[in-house]
Short mmCIF file of N, CA, C and O in Angstrom, two decimals:
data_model
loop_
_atom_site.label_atom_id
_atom_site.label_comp_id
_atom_site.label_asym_id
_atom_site.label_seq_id
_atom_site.Cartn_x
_atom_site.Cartn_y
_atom_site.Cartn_z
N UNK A 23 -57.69 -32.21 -21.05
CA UNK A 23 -56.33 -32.65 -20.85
C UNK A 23 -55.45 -31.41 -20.63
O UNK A 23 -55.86 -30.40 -21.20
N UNK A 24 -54.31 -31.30 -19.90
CA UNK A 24 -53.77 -30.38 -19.40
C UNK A 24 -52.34 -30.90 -20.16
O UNK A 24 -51.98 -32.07 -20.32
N UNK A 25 -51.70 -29.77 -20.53
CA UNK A 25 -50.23 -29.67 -21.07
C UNK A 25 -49.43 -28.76 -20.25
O UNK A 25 -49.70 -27.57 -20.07
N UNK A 26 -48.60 -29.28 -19.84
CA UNK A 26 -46.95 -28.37 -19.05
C UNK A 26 -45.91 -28.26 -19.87
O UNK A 26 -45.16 -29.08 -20.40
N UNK A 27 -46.00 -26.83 -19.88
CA UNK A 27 -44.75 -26.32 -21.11
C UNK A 27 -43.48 -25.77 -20.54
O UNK A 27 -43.57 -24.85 -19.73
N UNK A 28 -42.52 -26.16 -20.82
CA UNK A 28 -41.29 -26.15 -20.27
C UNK A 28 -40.48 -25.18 -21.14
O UNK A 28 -40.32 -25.84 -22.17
N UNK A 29 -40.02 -24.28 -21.27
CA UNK A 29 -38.86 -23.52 -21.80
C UNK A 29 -37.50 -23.42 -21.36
O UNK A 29 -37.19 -23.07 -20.22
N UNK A 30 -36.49 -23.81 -22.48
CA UNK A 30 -35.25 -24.25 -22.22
C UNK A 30 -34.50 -23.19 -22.78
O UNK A 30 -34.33 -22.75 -23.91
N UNK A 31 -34.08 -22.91 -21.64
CA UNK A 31 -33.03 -21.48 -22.22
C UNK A 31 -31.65 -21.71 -21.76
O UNK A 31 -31.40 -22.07 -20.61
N UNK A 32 -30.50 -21.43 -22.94
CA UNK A 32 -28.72 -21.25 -22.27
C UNK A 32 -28.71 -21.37 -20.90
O UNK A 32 -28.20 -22.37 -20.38
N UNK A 33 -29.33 -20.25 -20.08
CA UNK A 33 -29.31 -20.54 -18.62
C UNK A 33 -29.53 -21.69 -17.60
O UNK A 33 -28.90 -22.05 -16.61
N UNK A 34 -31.30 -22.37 -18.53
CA UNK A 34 -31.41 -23.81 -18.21
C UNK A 34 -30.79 -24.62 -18.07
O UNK A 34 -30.93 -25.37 -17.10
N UNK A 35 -29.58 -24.82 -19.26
CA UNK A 35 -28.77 -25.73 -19.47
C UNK A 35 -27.97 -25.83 -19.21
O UNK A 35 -27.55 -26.99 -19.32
N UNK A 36 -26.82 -24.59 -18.51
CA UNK A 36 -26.25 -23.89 -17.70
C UNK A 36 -26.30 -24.94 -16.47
O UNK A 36 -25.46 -25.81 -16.23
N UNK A 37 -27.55 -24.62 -15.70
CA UNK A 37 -28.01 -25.04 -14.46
C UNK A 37 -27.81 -26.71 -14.59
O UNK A 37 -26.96 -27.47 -14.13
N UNK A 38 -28.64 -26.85 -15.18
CA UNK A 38 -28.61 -28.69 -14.85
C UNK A 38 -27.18 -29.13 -15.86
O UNK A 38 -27.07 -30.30 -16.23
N UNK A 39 -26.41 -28.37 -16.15
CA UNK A 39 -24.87 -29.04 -16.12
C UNK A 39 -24.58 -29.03 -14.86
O UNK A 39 -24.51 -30.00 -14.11
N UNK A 40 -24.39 -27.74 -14.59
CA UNK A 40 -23.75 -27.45 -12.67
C UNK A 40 -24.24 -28.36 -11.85
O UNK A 40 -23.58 -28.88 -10.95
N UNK A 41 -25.54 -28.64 -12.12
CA UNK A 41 -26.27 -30.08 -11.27
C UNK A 41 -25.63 -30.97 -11.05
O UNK A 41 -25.27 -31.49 -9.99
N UNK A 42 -25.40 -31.27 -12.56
CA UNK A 42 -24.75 -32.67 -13.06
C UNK A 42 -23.50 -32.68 -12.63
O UNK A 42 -23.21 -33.70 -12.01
N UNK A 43 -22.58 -31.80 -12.76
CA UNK A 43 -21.11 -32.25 -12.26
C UNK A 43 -20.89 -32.21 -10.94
O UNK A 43 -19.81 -32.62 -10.52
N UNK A 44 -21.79 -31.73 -10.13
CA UNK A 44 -22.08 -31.09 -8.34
C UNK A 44 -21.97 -33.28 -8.18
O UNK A 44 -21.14 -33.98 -7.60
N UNK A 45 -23.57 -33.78 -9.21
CA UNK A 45 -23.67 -34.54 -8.43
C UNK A 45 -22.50 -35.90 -9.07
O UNK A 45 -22.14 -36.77 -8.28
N UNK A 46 -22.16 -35.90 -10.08
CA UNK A 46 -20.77 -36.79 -10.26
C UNK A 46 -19.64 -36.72 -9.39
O UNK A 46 -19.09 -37.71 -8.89
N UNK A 47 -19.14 -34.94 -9.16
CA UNK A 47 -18.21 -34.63 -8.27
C UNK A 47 -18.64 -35.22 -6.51
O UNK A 47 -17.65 -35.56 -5.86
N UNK A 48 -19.68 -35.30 -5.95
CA UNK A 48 -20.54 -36.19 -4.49
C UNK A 48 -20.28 -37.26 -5.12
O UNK A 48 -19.08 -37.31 -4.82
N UNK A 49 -20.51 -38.53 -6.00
CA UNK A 49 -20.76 -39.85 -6.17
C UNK A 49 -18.99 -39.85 -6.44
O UNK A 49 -18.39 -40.92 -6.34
N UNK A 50 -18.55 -39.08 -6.65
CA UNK A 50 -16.71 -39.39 -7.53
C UNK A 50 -16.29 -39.35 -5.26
O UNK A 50 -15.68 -40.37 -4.94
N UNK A 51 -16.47 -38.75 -4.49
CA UNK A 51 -16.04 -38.51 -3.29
C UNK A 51 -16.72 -39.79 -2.26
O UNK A 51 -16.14 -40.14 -1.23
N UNK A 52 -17.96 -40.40 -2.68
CA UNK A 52 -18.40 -41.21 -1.94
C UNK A 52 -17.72 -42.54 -2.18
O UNK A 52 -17.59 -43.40 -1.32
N UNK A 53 -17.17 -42.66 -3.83
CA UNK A 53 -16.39 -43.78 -4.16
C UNK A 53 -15.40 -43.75 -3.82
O UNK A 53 -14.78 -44.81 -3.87
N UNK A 54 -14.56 -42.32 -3.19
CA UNK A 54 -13.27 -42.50 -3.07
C UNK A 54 -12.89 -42.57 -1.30
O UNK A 54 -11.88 -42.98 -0.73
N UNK A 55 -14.29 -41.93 -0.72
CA UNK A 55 -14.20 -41.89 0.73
C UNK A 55 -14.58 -43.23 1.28
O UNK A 55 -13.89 -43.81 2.12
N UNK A 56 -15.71 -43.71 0.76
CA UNK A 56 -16.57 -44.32 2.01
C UNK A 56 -16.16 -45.97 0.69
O UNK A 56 -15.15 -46.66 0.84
N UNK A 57 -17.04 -46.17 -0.29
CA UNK A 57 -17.26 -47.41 -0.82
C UNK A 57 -17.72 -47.51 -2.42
O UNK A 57 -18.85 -47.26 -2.85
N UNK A 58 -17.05 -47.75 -2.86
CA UNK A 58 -17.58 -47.63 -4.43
C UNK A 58 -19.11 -48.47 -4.70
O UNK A 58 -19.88 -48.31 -5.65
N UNK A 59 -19.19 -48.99 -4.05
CA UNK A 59 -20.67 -50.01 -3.85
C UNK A 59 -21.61 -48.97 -3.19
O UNK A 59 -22.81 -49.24 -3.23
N UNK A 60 -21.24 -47.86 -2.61
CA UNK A 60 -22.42 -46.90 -1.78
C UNK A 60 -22.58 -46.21 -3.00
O UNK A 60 -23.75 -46.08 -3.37
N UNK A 61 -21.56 -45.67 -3.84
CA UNK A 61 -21.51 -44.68 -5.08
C UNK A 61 -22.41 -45.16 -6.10
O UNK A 61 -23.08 -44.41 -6.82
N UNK A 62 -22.42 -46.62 -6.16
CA UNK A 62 -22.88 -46.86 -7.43
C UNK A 62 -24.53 -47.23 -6.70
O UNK A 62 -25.26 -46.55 -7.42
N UNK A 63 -25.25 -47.79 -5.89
CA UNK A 63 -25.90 -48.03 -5.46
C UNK A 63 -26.86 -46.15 -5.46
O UNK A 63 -27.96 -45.93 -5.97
N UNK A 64 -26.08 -45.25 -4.80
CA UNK A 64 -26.61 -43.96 -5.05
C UNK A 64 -27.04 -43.35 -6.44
O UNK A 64 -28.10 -42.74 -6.57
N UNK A 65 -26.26 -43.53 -7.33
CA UNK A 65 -26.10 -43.57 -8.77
C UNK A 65 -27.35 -44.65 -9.22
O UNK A 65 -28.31 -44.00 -9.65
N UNK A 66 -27.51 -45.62 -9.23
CA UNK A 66 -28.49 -46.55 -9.44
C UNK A 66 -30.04 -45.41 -9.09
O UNK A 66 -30.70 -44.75 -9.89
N UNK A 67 -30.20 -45.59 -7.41
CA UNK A 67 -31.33 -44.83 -6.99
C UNK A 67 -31.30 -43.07 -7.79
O UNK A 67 -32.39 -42.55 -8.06
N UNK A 68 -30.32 -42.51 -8.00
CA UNK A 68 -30.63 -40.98 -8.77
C UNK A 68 -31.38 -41.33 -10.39
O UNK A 68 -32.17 -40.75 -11.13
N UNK A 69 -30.57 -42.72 -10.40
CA UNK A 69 -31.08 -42.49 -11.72
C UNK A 69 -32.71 -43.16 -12.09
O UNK A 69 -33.58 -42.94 -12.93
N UNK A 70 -32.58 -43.81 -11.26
CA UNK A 70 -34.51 -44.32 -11.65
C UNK A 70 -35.55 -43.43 -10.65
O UNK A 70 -36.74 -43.72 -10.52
N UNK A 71 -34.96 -42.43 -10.05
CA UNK A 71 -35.23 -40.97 -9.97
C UNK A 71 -35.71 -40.21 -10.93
O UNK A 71 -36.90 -39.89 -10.95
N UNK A 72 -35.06 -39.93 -11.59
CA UNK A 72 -35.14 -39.04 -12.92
C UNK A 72 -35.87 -39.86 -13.83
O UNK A 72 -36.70 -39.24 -14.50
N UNK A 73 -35.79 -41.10 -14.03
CA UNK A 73 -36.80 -41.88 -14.87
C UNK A 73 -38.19 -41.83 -14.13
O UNK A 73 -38.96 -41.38 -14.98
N UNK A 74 -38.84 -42.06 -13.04
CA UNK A 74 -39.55 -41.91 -12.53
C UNK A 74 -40.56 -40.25 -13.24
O UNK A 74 -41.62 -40.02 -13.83
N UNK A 75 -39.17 -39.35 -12.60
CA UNK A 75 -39.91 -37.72 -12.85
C UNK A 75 -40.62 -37.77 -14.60
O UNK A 75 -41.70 -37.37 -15.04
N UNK A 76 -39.46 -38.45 -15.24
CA UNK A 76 -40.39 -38.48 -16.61
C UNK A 76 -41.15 -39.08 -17.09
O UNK A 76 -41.61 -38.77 -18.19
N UNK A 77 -41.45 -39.96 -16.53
CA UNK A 77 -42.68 -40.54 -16.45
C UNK A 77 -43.76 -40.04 -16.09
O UNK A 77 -44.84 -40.13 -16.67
N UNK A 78 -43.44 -39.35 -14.87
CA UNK A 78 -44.60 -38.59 -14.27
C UNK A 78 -45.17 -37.46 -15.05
O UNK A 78 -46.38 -37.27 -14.91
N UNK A 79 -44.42 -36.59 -15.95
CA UNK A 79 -44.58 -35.40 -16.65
C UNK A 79 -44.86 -35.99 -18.16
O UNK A 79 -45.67 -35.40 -18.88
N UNK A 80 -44.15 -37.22 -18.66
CA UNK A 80 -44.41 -37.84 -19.85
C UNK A 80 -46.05 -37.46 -20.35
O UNK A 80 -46.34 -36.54 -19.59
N UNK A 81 -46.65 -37.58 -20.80
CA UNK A 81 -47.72 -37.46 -21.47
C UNK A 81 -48.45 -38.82 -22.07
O UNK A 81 -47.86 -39.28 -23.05
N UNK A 82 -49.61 -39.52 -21.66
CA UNK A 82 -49.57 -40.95 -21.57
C UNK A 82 -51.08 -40.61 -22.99
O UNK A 82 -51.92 -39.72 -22.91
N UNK A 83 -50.95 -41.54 -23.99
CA UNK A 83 -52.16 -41.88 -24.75
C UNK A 83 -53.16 -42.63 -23.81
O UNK A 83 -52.65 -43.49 -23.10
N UNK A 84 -54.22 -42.49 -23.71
CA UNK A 84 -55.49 -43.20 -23.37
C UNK A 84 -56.19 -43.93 -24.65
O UNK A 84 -57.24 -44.55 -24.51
#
């Protein structure tokens, strides 16, 4: 069995804030430009995105 070790450093966390407000600040402009139904629909798909990735990296009992 293989383990992936991840280290989380200030900087890490740093980063995927900046992520995070990059991508609220795009979904806050798509609701205000185009359609709040495109925003949330985008928002929907990012987020079972990221559920997906942890799943994939999750670590499953056999």
């Amino acid at each position: 069995m293989q383990h992936i070790h991840f280290e989380v450093t200030g900087r890490t966390i740093l980063t995927v804030l900046l992520l995070l407000a990059l991508v609220v600040g795009g979904l806050a402009l798509v609701w205000v430009l185009i359609n709040p139904g495109w925003a949330i629909g985008i928002g929907l798909v990012l987020i079972l995105a990221i559920r997906g990735l942890f799943a994939l990296f999750k670590p499953h009992s056999e």
